[in-house]
Amino acid sequence: MASAAYAEQDEEVLDPDDWVLLAQWVGFPMSTVYWTMPRQYLAALRFDRVTVLMHANP
């Protein structure tokens, strides 16, 4: 999750503890997809600010 907090350096939210996991999907073999966003955007219902990450272990 910490890498999501640093994906865009122009954001004012850089503390990984300020991010929340919205969803996690384990649907591909040996990989997981995560949807995350800063808590302040979640409180403001700014779902256009969601970050999607995929972790794969080939």
mmCIF file of N, CA and C in Angstrom:
data_model
loop_
_atom_site.group_PDB
_atom_site.id
_atom_site.type_symbol
_atom_site.label_atom_id
_atom_site.label_comp_id
_atom_site.label_asym_id
_atom_site.label_seq_id
_atom_site.Cartn_x
_atom_site.Cartn_y
_atom_site.Cartn_z
ATOM 1 N N MET A 1 0.809 -1.191 0.000
ATOM 2 C CA MET A 1 0.000 0.000 0.000
ATOM 3 C C MET A 1 0.853 1.256 0.000
ATOM 4 N N ALA A 2 2.003 1.172 0.589
ATOM 5 C CA ALA A 2 2.828 2.372 0.700
ATOM 6 C C ALA A 2 3.184 2.939 -0.669
ATOM 7 N N SER A 3 3.376 2.074 -1.668
ATOM 8 C CA SER A 3 3.727 2.599 -2.986
ATOM 9 C C SER A 3 2.600 3.406 -3.588
ATOM 10 N N ALA A 4 1.356 3.143 -3.222
ATOM 11 C CA ALA A 4 0.232 3.932 -3.729
ATOM 12 C C ALA A 4 0.323 5.359 -3.229
ATOM 13 N N ALA A 5 0.803 5.528 -2.029
ATOM 14 C CA ALA A 5 0.890 6.864 -1.451
ATOM 15 C C ALA A 5 1.950 7.711 -2.146
ATOM 16 N N TYR A 6 2.886 7.082 -2.816
ATOM 17 C CA TYR A 6 3.958 7.813 -3.465
ATOM 18 C C TYR A 6 3.858 7.779 -4.983
ATOM 19 N N ALA A 7 2.760 7.300 -5.521
ATOM 20 C CA ALA A 7 2.612 7.190 -6.971
ATOM 21 C C ALA A 7 2.637 8.555 -7.646
ATOM 22 N N GLU A 8 2.000 9.555 -7.048
ATOM 23 C CA GLU A 8 1.967 10.893 -7.618
ATOM 24 C C GLU A 8 2.535 11.874 -6.597
ATOM 25 N N GLN A 9 3.709 12.378 -6.867
ATOM 26 C CA GLN A 9 4.389 13.248 -5.914
ATOM 27 C C GLN A 9 3.737 14.619 -5.792
ATOM 28 N N ASP A 10 2.880 15.006 -6.737
ATOM 29 C CA ASP A 10 2.258 16.315 -6.650
ATOM 30 C C ASP A 10 1.088 16.347 -5.673
ATOM 31 N N GLU A 11 0.722 15.229 -5.131
ATOM 32 C CA GLU A 11 -0.385 15.172 -4.169
ATOM 33 C C GLU A 11 0.072 15.689 -2.808
ATOM 34 N N GLU A 12 -0.833 16.283 -2.064
ATOM 35 C CA GLU A 12 -0.508 16.768 -0.725
ATOM 36 C C GLU A 12 -0.531 15.646 0.305
ATOM 37 N N VAL A 13 -1.055 14.472 -0.052
ATOM 38 C CA VAL A 13 -1.136 13.340 0.864
ATOM 39 C C VAL A 13 -0.027 12.357 0.493
ATOM 40 N N LEU A 14 1.010 12.279 1.309
ATOM 41 C CA LEU A 14 2.111 11.364 1.030
ATOM 42 C C LEU A 14 2.342 10.355 2.140
ATOM 43 N N ASP A 15 1.648 10.480 3.255
ATOM 44 C CA ASP A 15 1.819 9.559 4.369
ATOM 45 C C ASP A 15 1.057 8.271 4.079
ATOM 46 N N PRO A 16 1.729 7.124 4.005
ATOM 47 C CA PRO A 16 1.042 5.864 3.719
ATOM 48 C C PRO A 16 -0.062 5.538 4.728
ATOM 49 N N ASP A 17 0.045 6.042 5.952
ATOM 50 C CA ASP A 17 -0.989 5.780 6.951
ATOM 51 C C ASP A 17 -2.286 6.529 6.662
ATOM 52 N N ASP A 18 -2.238 7.503 5.763
ATOM 53 C CA ASP A 18 -3.430 8.270 5.413
ATOM 54 C C ASP A 18 -4.224 7.629 4.276
ATOM 55 N N TRP A 19 -3.783 6.484 3.804
ATOM 56 C CA TRP A 19 -4.455 5.802 2.697
ATOM 57 C C TRP A 19 -5.295 4.649 3.227
ATOM 58 N N VAL A 20 -6.347 4.316 2.486
ATOM 59 C CA VAL A 20 -7.255 3.255 2.886
ATOM 60 C C VAL A 20 -7.431 2.273 1.721
ATOM 61 N N LEU A 21 -7.520 1.004 2.049
ATOM 62 C CA LEU A 21 -7.773 -0.036 1.059
ATOM 63 C C LEU A 21 -9.275 -0.112 0.813
ATOM 64 N N LEU A 22 -9.698 0.141 -0.409
ATOM 65 C CA LEU A 22 -11.117 0.084 -0.757
ATOM 66 C C LEU A 22 -11.551 -1.322 -1.143
ATOM 67 N N ALA A 23 -10.701 -1.996 -1.923
ATOM 68 C CA ALA A 23 -11.039 -3.346 -2.389
ATOM 69 C C ALA A 23 -9.758 -4.089 -2.733
ATOM 70 N N GLN A 24 -9.865 -5.405 -2.666
ATOM 71 C CA GLN A 24 -8.751 -6.277 -3.021
ATOM 72 C C GLN A 24 -9.344 -7.450 -3.784
ATOM 73 N N TRP A 25 -8.742 -7.795 -4.920
ATOM 74 C CA TRP A 25 -9.262 -8.887 -5.738
ATOM 75 C C TRP A 25 -8.140 -9.846 -6.080
ATOM 76 N N VAL A 26 -8.321 -11.111 -5.749
ATOM 77 C CA VAL A 26 -7.370 -12.158 -6.091
ATOM 78 C C VAL A 26 -8.059 -13.008 -7.148
ATOM 79 N N GLY A 27 -7.904 -12.635 -8.401
ATOM 80 C CA GLY A 27 -8.612 -13.314 -9.466
ATOM 81 C C GLY A 27 -7.716 -13.881 -10.542
ATOM 82 N N PHE A 28 -6.514 -13.338 -10.663
ATOM 83 C CA PHE A 28 -5.560 -13.845 -11.626
ATOM 84 C C PHE A 28 -4.618 -14.808 -10.918
ATOM 85 N N PRO A 29 -4.085 -15.786 -11.617
ATOM 86 C CA PRO A 29 -3.134 -16.692 -10.969
ATOM 87 C C PRO A 29 -1.910 -15.932 -10.450
ATOM 88 N N MET A 30 -1.635 -16.081 -9.176
ATOM 89 C CA MET A 30 -0.465 -15.510 -8.511
ATOM 90 C C MET A 30 -0.411 -13.992 -8.585
ATOM 91 N N SER A 31 -1.548 -13.315 -8.583
ATOM 92 C CA SER A 31 -1.548 -11.858 -8.588
ATOM 93 C C SER A 31 -2.759 -11.323 -7.830
ATOM 94 N N THR A 32 -2.625 -10.093 -7.362
ATOM 95 C CA THR A 32 -3.681 -9.431 -6.599
ATOM 96 C C THR A 32 -3.817 -8.001 -7.097
ATOM 97 N N VAL A 33 -5.049 -7.510 -7.195
ATOM 98 C CA VAL A 33 -5.327 -6.136 -7.593
ATOM 99 C C VAL A 33 -5.876 -5.407 -6.376
ATOM 100 N N TYR A 34 -5.352 -4.184 -6.130
ATOM 101 C CA TYR A 34 -5.767 -3.369 -4.981
ATOM 102 C C TYR A 34 -6.308 -2.028 -5.463
ATOM 103 N N TRP A 35 -7.372 -1.547 -4.842
ATOM 104 C CA TRP A 35 -7.904 -0.205 -5.064
ATOM 105 C C TRP A 35 -7.714 0.569 -3.763
ATOM 106 N N THR A 36 -6.976 1.682 -3.832
ATOM 107 C CA THR A 36 -6.674 2.478 -2.646
ATOM 108 C C THR A 36 -6.912 3.958 -2.932
ATOM 109 N N MET A 37 -7.048 4.741 -1.852
ATOM 110 C CA MET A 37 -7.163 6.190 -1.986
ATOM 111 C C MET A 37 -6.910 6.840 -0.638
ATOM 112 N N PRO A 38 -6.539 8.113 -0.627
ATOM 113 C CA PRO A 38 -6.353 8.826 0.635
ATOM 114 C C PRO A 38 -7.679 8.966 1.389
ATOM 115 N N ARG A 39 -7.610 8.894 2.694
ATOM 116 C CA ARG A 39 -8.822 9.002 3.523
ATOM 117 C C ARG A 39 -9.578 10.313 3.292
ATOM 118 N N GLN A 40 -8.854 11.405 3.071
ATOM 119 C CA GLN A 40 -9.535 12.683 2.867
ATOM 120 C C GLN A 40 -10.360 12.671 1.587
ATOM 121 N N TYR A 41 -9.912 11.974 0.558
ATOM 122 C CA TYR A 41 -10.703 11.882 -0.673
ATOM 123 C C TYR A 41 -11.889 10.950 -0.487
ATOM 124 N N LEU A 42 -11.719 9.915 0.307
ATOM 125 C CA LEU A 42 -12.847 9.032 0.603
ATOM 126 C C LEU A 42 -13.930 9.794 1.348
ATOM 127 N N ALA A 43 -13.543 10.608 2.315
ATOM 128 C CA ALA A 43 -14.507 11.406 3.072
ATOM 129 C C ALA A 43 -15.239 12.399 2.166
ATOM 130 N N ALA A 44 -14.549 12.887 1.137
ATOM 131 C CA ALA A 44 -15.149 13.840 0.203
ATOM 132 C C ALA A 44 -15.818 13.135 -0.977
ATOM 133 N N LEU A 45 -15.825 11.784 -0.956
ATOM 134 C CA LEU A 45 -16.408 10.967 -2.035
ATOM 135 C C LEU A 45 -15.778 11.271 -3.392
ATOM 136 N N ARG A 46 -14.457 11.489 -3.400
ATOM 137 C CA ARG A 46 -13.712 11.785 -4.629
ATOM 138 C C ARG A 46 -13.181 10.487 -5.221
ATOM 139 N N PHE A 47 -14.064 9.652 -5.761
ATOM 140 C CA PHE A 47 -13.658 8.353 -6.286
ATOM 141 C C PHE A 47 -12.888 8.462 -7.598
ATOM 142 N N ASP A 48 -12.789 9.667 -8.144
ATOM 143 C CA ASP A 48 -11.941 9.873 -9.312
ATOM 144 C C ASP A 48 -10.460 9.864 -8.920
ATOM 145 N N ARG A 49 -10.160 9.827 -7.631
ATOM 146 C CA ARG A 49 -8.799 9.839 -7.122
ATOM 147 C C ARG A 49 -8.322 8.452 -6.675
ATOM 148 N N VAL A 50 -9.067 7.405 -7.007
ATOM 149 C CA VAL A 50 -8.696 6.036 -6.632
ATOM 150 C C VAL A 50 -7.448 5.612 -7.414
ATOM 151 N N THR A 51 -6.548 4.927 -6.729
ATOM 152 C CA THR A 51 -5.355 4.359 -7.342
ATOM 153 C C THR A 51 -5.515 2.848 -7.415
ATOM 154 N N VAL A 52 -5.200 2.276 -8.559
ATOM 155 C CA VAL A 52 -5.283 0.825 -8.749
ATOM 156 C C VAL A 52 -3.875 0.283 -8.885
ATOM 157 N N LEU A 53 -3.580 -0.736 -8.091
ATOM 158 C CA LEU A 53 -2.274 -1.388 -8.127
ATOM 159 C C LEU A 53 -2.456 -2.881 -8.363
ATOM 160 N N MET A 54 -1.499 -3.479 -9.046
ATOM 161 C CA MET A 54 -1.528 -4.937 -9.225
ATOM 162 C C MET A 54 -0.186 -5.490 -8.794
ATOM 163 N N HIS A 55 -0.227 -6.491 -7.946
ATOM 164 C CA HIS A 55 0.968 -7.174 -7.500
ATOM 165 C C HIS A 55 0.954 -8.571 -8.112
ATOM 166 N N ALA A 56 2.005 -8.923 -8.854
ATOM 167 C CA ALA A 56 2.079 -10.238 -9.488
ATOM 168 C C ALA A 56 3.357 -10.934 -9.029
ATOM 169 N N ASN A 57 3.267 -12.216 -8.829
ATOM 170 C CA ASN A 57 4.397 -13.037 -8.435
ATOM 171 C C ASN A 57 4.563 -14.136 -9.479
ATOM 172 N N PRO A 58 5.345 -13.839 -10.533
ATOM 173 C CA PRO A 58 5.451 -14.814 -11.648
ATOM 174 C C PRO A 58 6.154 -16.078 -11.297
#
